[in-house]
mmCIF file of C-alpha atoms in Angstrom:
data_model
loop_
_atom_site.group_PDB
_atom_site.id
_atom_site.type_symbol
_atom_site.label_atom_id
_atom_site.label_comp_id
_atom_site.label_asym_id
_atom_site.label_seq_id
_atom_site.Cartn_x
_atom_site.Cartn_y
_atom_site.Cartn_z
ATOM 1 C CA MET A 1 -22.638 -14.958 3.434
ATOM 2 C CA LYS A 2 -22.402 -11.921 1.205
ATOM 3 C CA ALA A 3 -22.006 -8.578 2.970
ATOM 4 C CA LEU A 4 -24.931 -6.173 2.954
ATOM 5 C CA ILE A 5 -24.663 -3.322 0.462
ATOM 6 C CA ARG A 6 -25.349 -0.015 2.186
ATOM 7 C CA GLY A 7 -27.074 3.022 0.685
ATOM 8 C CA ASN A 8 -25.245 4.879 -2.031
ATOM 9 C CA GLU A 9 -21.770 3.531 -1.315
ATOM 10 C CA LEU A 10 -19.590 3.245 -4.390
ATOM 11 C CA VAL A 11 -15.889 3.070 -5.215
ATOM 12 C CA LEU A 12 -14.531 4.178 -8.575
ATOM 13 C CA LEU A 13 -11.425 2.317 -9.784
ATOM 14 C CA TYR A 14 -8.914 3.579 -12.321
ATOM 15 C CA HIS A 15 -5.945 1.633 -13.721
ATOM 16 C CA LEU A 16 -6.734 -1.223 -11.342
ATOM 17 C CA GLU A 17 -7.570 -3.902 -13.855
ATOM 18 C CA LYS A 18 -9.202 -7.076 -12.599
ATOM 19 C CA GLU A 19 -6.563 -9.135 -14.422
ATOM 20 C CA GLN A 20 -3.814 -7.684 -12.209
ATOM 21 C CA GLU A 21 -3.114 -8.993 -8.704
ATOM 22 C CA LYS A 22 -3.715 -5.654 -6.978
ATOM 23 C CA GLY A 23 -6.973 -5.190 -8.867
ATOM 24 C CA LYS A 24 -8.108 -8.686 -7.875
ATOM 25 C CA GLN A 25 -7.303 -8.128 -4.199
ATOM 26 C CA ILE A 26 -9.076 -4.761 -4.106
ATOM 27 C CA ARG A 27 -12.186 -6.168 -5.769
ATOM 28 C CA SER A 28 -12.201 -9.103 -3.353
ATOM 29 C CA LEU A 29 -11.990 -6.722 -0.380
ATOM 30 C CA LEU A 30 -14.808 -4.545 -1.731
ATOM 31 C CA ASP A 31 -16.963 -7.622 -2.369
ATOM 32 C CA ARG A 32 -16.415 -8.843 1.205
ATOM 33 C CA SER A 33 -17.286 -5.387 2.509
ATOM 34 C CA GLY A 34 -20.456 -5.178 0.427
ATOM 35 C CA ILE A 35 -19.234 -2.057 -1.375
ATOM 36 C CA PRO A 36 -20.026 -1.854 -5.095
ATOM 37 C CA TYR A 37 -17.427 -0.522 -7.495
ATOM 38 C CA ARG A 38 -17.247 0.808 -11.021
ATOM 39 C CA GLU A 39 -14.309 0.959 -13.409
ATOM 40 C CA MET A 40 -13.279 4.296 -14.915
ATOM 41 C CA ARG A 41 -12.162 4.426 -18.532
ATOM 42 C CA GLU A 42 -9.332 6.687 -19.591
ATOM 43 C CA GLU A 43 -11.224 7.994 -22.614
ATOM 44 C CA ASP A 44 -14.008 9.318 -20.342
ATOM 45 C CA LEU A 45 -11.942 11.206 -17.760
ATOM 46 C CA SER A 46 -13.202 14.599 -18.989
ATOM 47 C CA ASN A 47 -16.583 13.807 -17.433
ATOM 48 C CA PRO A 48 -17.450 15.094 -13.930
ATOM 49 C CA LEU A 49 -17.490 12.717 -10.973
ATOM 50 C CA ASP A 50 -21.287 12.964 -10.883
ATOM 51 C CA TRP A 51 -21.362 11.395 -14.339
ATOM 52 C CA TRP A 52 -19.394 8.412 -13.054
ATOM 53 C CA LEU A 53 -21.535 8.068 -9.947
ATOM 54 C CA SER A 54 -24.828 8.196 -11.835
ATOM 55 C CA GLY A 55 -26.289 4.847 -12.781
ATOM 56 C CA SER A 56 -28.198 6.461 -15.634
ATOM 57 C CA LYS A 57 -25.266 7.466 -17.841
ATOM 58 C CA THR A 58 -25.594 6.173 -21.379
ATOM 59 C CA GLU A 59 -23.235 5.356 -24.193
ATOM 60 C CA GLY A 60 -22.358 8.445 -26.192
ATOM 61 C CA SER A 61 -22.988 10.810 -23.275
ATOM 62 C CA ALA A 62 -19.312 11.065 -22.380
ATOM 63 C CA VAL A 63 -17.142 14.123 -22.997
ATOM 64 C CA PRO A 64 -14.124 13.091 -25.128
ATOM 65 C CA MET A 65 -10.848 12.923 -23.235
ATOM 66 C CA GLU A 66 -8.130 15.422 -24.147
ATOM 67 C CA GLY A 67 -4.469 15.635 -23.204
ATOM 68 C CA GLU A 68 -1.879 13.070 -22.210
ATOM 69 C CA PRO A 69 -2.952 9.694 -20.719
ATOM 70 C CA PHE A 70 -3.066 9.481 -16.932
ATOM 71 C CA GLU A 71 -0.929 6.508 -15.899
ATOM 72 C CA GLU A 72 -1.338 6.330 -12.100
ATOM 73 C CA GLU A 73 -3.722 4.148 -10.072
ATOM 74 C CA VAL A 74 -6.665 5.912 -8.419
ATOM 75 C CA MET A 75 -9.516 5.027 -6.075
ATOM 76 C CA VAL A 76 -12.437 7.431 -5.484
ATOM 77 C CA PHE A 77 -14.817 6.789 -2.561
ATOM 78 C CA SER A 78 -18.423 7.973 -2.504
ATOM 79 C CA GLY A 79 -21.097 7.646 0.180
ATOM 80 C CA ILE A 80 -18.918 5.736 2.657
ATOM 81 C CA SER A 81 -19.190 6.826 6.307
ATOM 82 C CA GLY A 82 -16.212 7.940 8.399
ATOM 83 C CA LYS A 83 -15.515 4.835 10.508
ATOM 84 C CA ARG A 84 -16.357 2.491 7.665
ATOM 85 C CA LEU A 85 -14.018 4.407 5.374
ATOM 86 C CA GLU A 86 -11.254 4.327 7.992
ATOM 87 C CA GLN A 87 -11.607 0.559 8.286
ATOM 88 C CA LEU A 88 -11.588 0.148 4.508
ATOM 89 C CA LEU A 89 -8.433 2.269 4.181
ATOM 90 C CA ARG A 90 -6.679 0.202 6.861
ATOM 91 C CA GLU A 91 -7.539 -3.019 5.046
ATOM 92 C CA LEU A 92 -6.432 -1.582 1.708
ATOM 93 C CA LYS A 93 -3.100 -0.608 3.229
ATOM 94 C CA SER A 94 -2.549 -4.157 4.470
ATOM 95 C CA LEU A 95 -3.199 -5.878 1.128
ATOM 96 C CA PRO A 96 -0.265 -8.101 0.035
ATOM 97 C CA ALA A 97 -0.147 -6.404 -3.370
ATOM 98 C CA GLY A 98 0.151 -2.971 -1.749
ATOM 99 C CA SER A 99 -2.216 -0.056 -1.470
ATOM 100 C CA VAL A 100 -3.043 2.678 -3.994
ATOM 101 C CA GLY A 101 -1.147 5.954 -3.833
ATOM 102 C CA LEU A 102 -3.899 8.247 -5.118
ATOM 103 C CA LYS A 103 -7.194 8.175 -3.227
ATOM 104 C CA ALA A 104 -10.000 10.723 -2.892
ATOM 105 C CA VAL A 105 -13.450 11.116 -1.362
ATOM 106 C CA VAL A 106 -16.294 12.674 -3.346
ATOM 107 C CA THR A 107 -17.437 15.896 -1.682
ATOM 108 C CA PRO A 108 -19.898 18.679 -2.564
ATOM 109 C CA HIS A 109 -16.837 20.715 -3.526
ATOM 110 C CA ASN A 110 -15.367 18.281 -6.060
ATOM 111 C CA LYS A 111 -18.350 16.282 -7.304
ATOM 112 C CA ASN A 112 -18.684 18.465 -10.402
ATOM 113 C CA TRP A 113 -14.976 18.393 -11.239
ATOM 114 C CA PRO A 114 -13.886 16.502 -14.339
ATOM 115 C CA ALA A 115 -12.292 13.260 -13.152
ATOM 116 C CA ARG A 116 -9.021 14.217 -14.870
ATOM 117 C CA THR A 117 -8.897 17.500 -12.918
ATOM 118 C CA LEU A 118 -9.276 15.590 -9.660
ATOM 119 C CA PHE A 119 -6.618 13.078 -10.717
ATOM 120 C CA ASP A 120 -4.139 15.830 -11.586
ATOM 121 C CA GLU A 121 -4.730 17.521 -8.216
ATOM 122 C CA LEU A 122 -4.267 14.214 -6.382
ATOM 123 C CA SER A 123 -1.030 13.518 -8.246
ATOM 124 C CA LYS A 124 0.305 16.997 -7.464
ATOM 125 C CA GLU A 125 -0.614 16.703 -3.768
ATOM 126 C CA HIS A 126 0.987 13.256 -3.600
ATOM 127 C CA ARG A 127 4.244 14.560 -5.060
ATOM 128 C CA ILE A 128 4.226 17.562 -2.727
ATOM 129 C CA MET A 129 3.736 15.345 0.324
ATOM 130 C CA GLY A 130 6.612 13.182 -0.868
ATOM 131 C CA LYS A 131 8.809 16.276 -1.154
ATOM 132 C CA ARG A 132 7.707 17.383 2.317
ATOM 133 C CA ARG A 133 8.610 13.965 3.733
ATOM 134 C CA ASP A 134 12.071 14.169 2.139
ATOM 135 C CA LEU A 135 12.544 17.691 3.479
ATOM 136 C CA GLY A 136 11.630 16.513 6.975
ATOM 137 C CA ILE A 137 14.283 13.792 6.771
ATOM 138 C CA ALA A 138 16.903 16.285 5.567
ATOM 139 C CA LEU A 139 15.973 18.716 8.351
ATOM 140 C CA LYS A 140 16.507 16.072 11.007
ATOM 141 C CA GLN A 141 19.830 15.027 9.505
ATOM 142 C CA TRP A 142 21.294 18.540 9.332
ATOM 143 C CA GLU A 143 19.871 19.561 12.711
ATOM 144 C CA ALA A 144 21.471 16.439 14.200
ATOM 145 C CA ALA A 145 24.785 17.344 12.544
ATOM 146 C CA VAL A 146 24.609 20.829 14.061
ATOM 147 C CA ALA A 147 23.751 19.442 17.504
ATOM 148 C CA HIS A 148 26.586 16.906 17.260
ATOM 149 C CA SER A 149 29.043 19.714 16.503
ATOM 150 C CA GLY A 150 28.036 21.543 19.654
ATOM 151 C CA GLY A 151 25.550 23.829 17.952
ATOM 152 C CA GLN A 152 28.129 25.407 15.678
ATOM 153 C CA ALA A 153 26.575 26.168 12.296
ATOM 154 C CA GLY A 154 27.404 28.817 9.746
ATOM 155 C CA LYS A 155 24.924 31.582 8.998
ATOM 156 C CA GLU A 156 24.040 30.046 5.630
ATOM 157 C CA LEU A 157 23.111 26.708 7.188
ATOM 158 C CA ALA A 158 21.254 28.358 10.065
ATOM 159 C CA ASP A 159 19.224 30.402 7.577
ATOM 160 C CA ALA A 160 18.575 27.375 5.359
ATOM 161 C CA LEU A 161 17.409 25.324 8.344
ATOM 162 C CA SER A 162 15.117 28.122 9.513
ATOM 163 C CA GLN A 163 13.549 28.602 6.088
ATOM 164 C CA ALA A 164 13.157 24.859 5.550
ATOM 165 C CA ARG A 165 11.502 24.454 8.942
ATOM 166 C CA VAL A 166 8.997 27.230 8.127
ATOM 167 C CA LEU A 167 8.136 25.520 4.831
ATOM 168 C CA TRP A 168 7.810 22.087 6.454
ATOM 169 C CA ASN A 169 5.542 23.509 9.177
ATOM 170 C CA ARG A 170 3.136 24.765 6.527
ATOM 171 C CA GLY A 171 1.894 21.185 6.167
ATOM 172 C CA GLY A 172 2.188 20.625 2.434
ATOM 173 C CA GLU A 173 1.016 24.063 1.323
ATOM 174 C CA GLY A 174 4.272 24.826 -0.502
ATOM 175 C CA THR A 175 4.916 24.286 -4.193
ATOM 176 C CA LEU A 176 7.108 21.601 -5.727
ATOM 177 C CA ASP A 177 9.647 24.268 -6.689
ATOM 178 C CA ALA A 178 9.689 25.628 -3.128
ATOM 179 C CA TYR A 179 10.529 22.186 -1.723
ATOM 180 C CA ASP A 180 13.220 21.604 -4.346
ATOM 181 C CA GLN A 181 14.762 24.990 -3.580
ATOM 182 C CA ALA A 182 14.716 24.349 0.183
ATOM 183 C CA MET A 183 16.391 20.964 -0.307
ATOM 184 C CA ASP A 184 19.091 22.477 -2.521
ATOM 185 C CA GLN A 185 19.775 25.287 -0.054
ATOM 186 C CA LEU A 186 20.059 22.819 2.817
ATOM 187 C CA ARG A 187 22.403 20.557 0.895
ATOM 188 C CA ILE A 188 24.703 23.356 -0.303
ATOM 189 C CA ALA A 189 24.822 25.144 3.067
ATOM 190 C CA GLY A 190 25.217 21.878 4.962
ATOM 191 C CA GLU A 191 28.089 20.639 2.821
ATOM 192 C CA GLN A 192 29.840 24.006 3.154
ATOM 193 C CA CYS A 193 29.500 23.855 6.929
ATOM 194 C CA PHE A 194 30.356 20.153 7.171
ATOM 195 C CA PRO A 195 32.648 19.229 4.256
ATOM 196 C CA GLN A 196 32.838 15.646 5.497
ATOM 197 C CA ALA A 197 29.168 15.227 4.586
ATOM 198 C CA GLN A 198 30.008 16.012 0.950
ATOM 199 C CA ASN A 199 32.837 13.462 1.037
ATOM 200 C CA GLU A 200 30.501 10.804 2.453
ATOM 201 C CA ASN A 201 27.922 11.491 -0.281
ATOM 202 C CA THR A 202 30.640 11.268 -2.949
ATOM 203 C CA GLU A 203 31.886 7.941 -1.575
ATOM 204 C CA GLU A 204 28.368 6.494 -1.682
#
């Protein structure tokens, strides 16, 4: 039995072609959930999200796309309630073909944004969160090295750890350059304090 379609629920799909395995699995999941979907075309990404959500858009009404092509996969969710969205995200994550890295929910704040603007912001946030994850791993490694040495760390490493911890605690609010700088400072100060770490990295 086909699932009941609810209200104004809609999912916008970009770079998730139905011919590809991931695209097939996502469409199958949305069909089972009774959630309609619409494909987004690269040449129309200058249009606001409202244009994509409207069922009345006509050929020739699109704003021409400018700039470099956007190559990443994106899903945009509209009109889907909290618990239902949580369930959908869990099922997407468990798909054999893998989930989609860039996902967003339409809000009153972003509904008038050009789709490309939203995509660029999502891509930037995704990269920043990846940098933050890497910084968290590096923090744990160098803090463990300091603890293992009996808490003996040079001033440079102590300062680098302190600054990196402050940045990490900001929860992704830092810039890409700030994360790169913090990682470099940790690495340089850590290898100066623990030369064996540099030797191990060279051997790898």
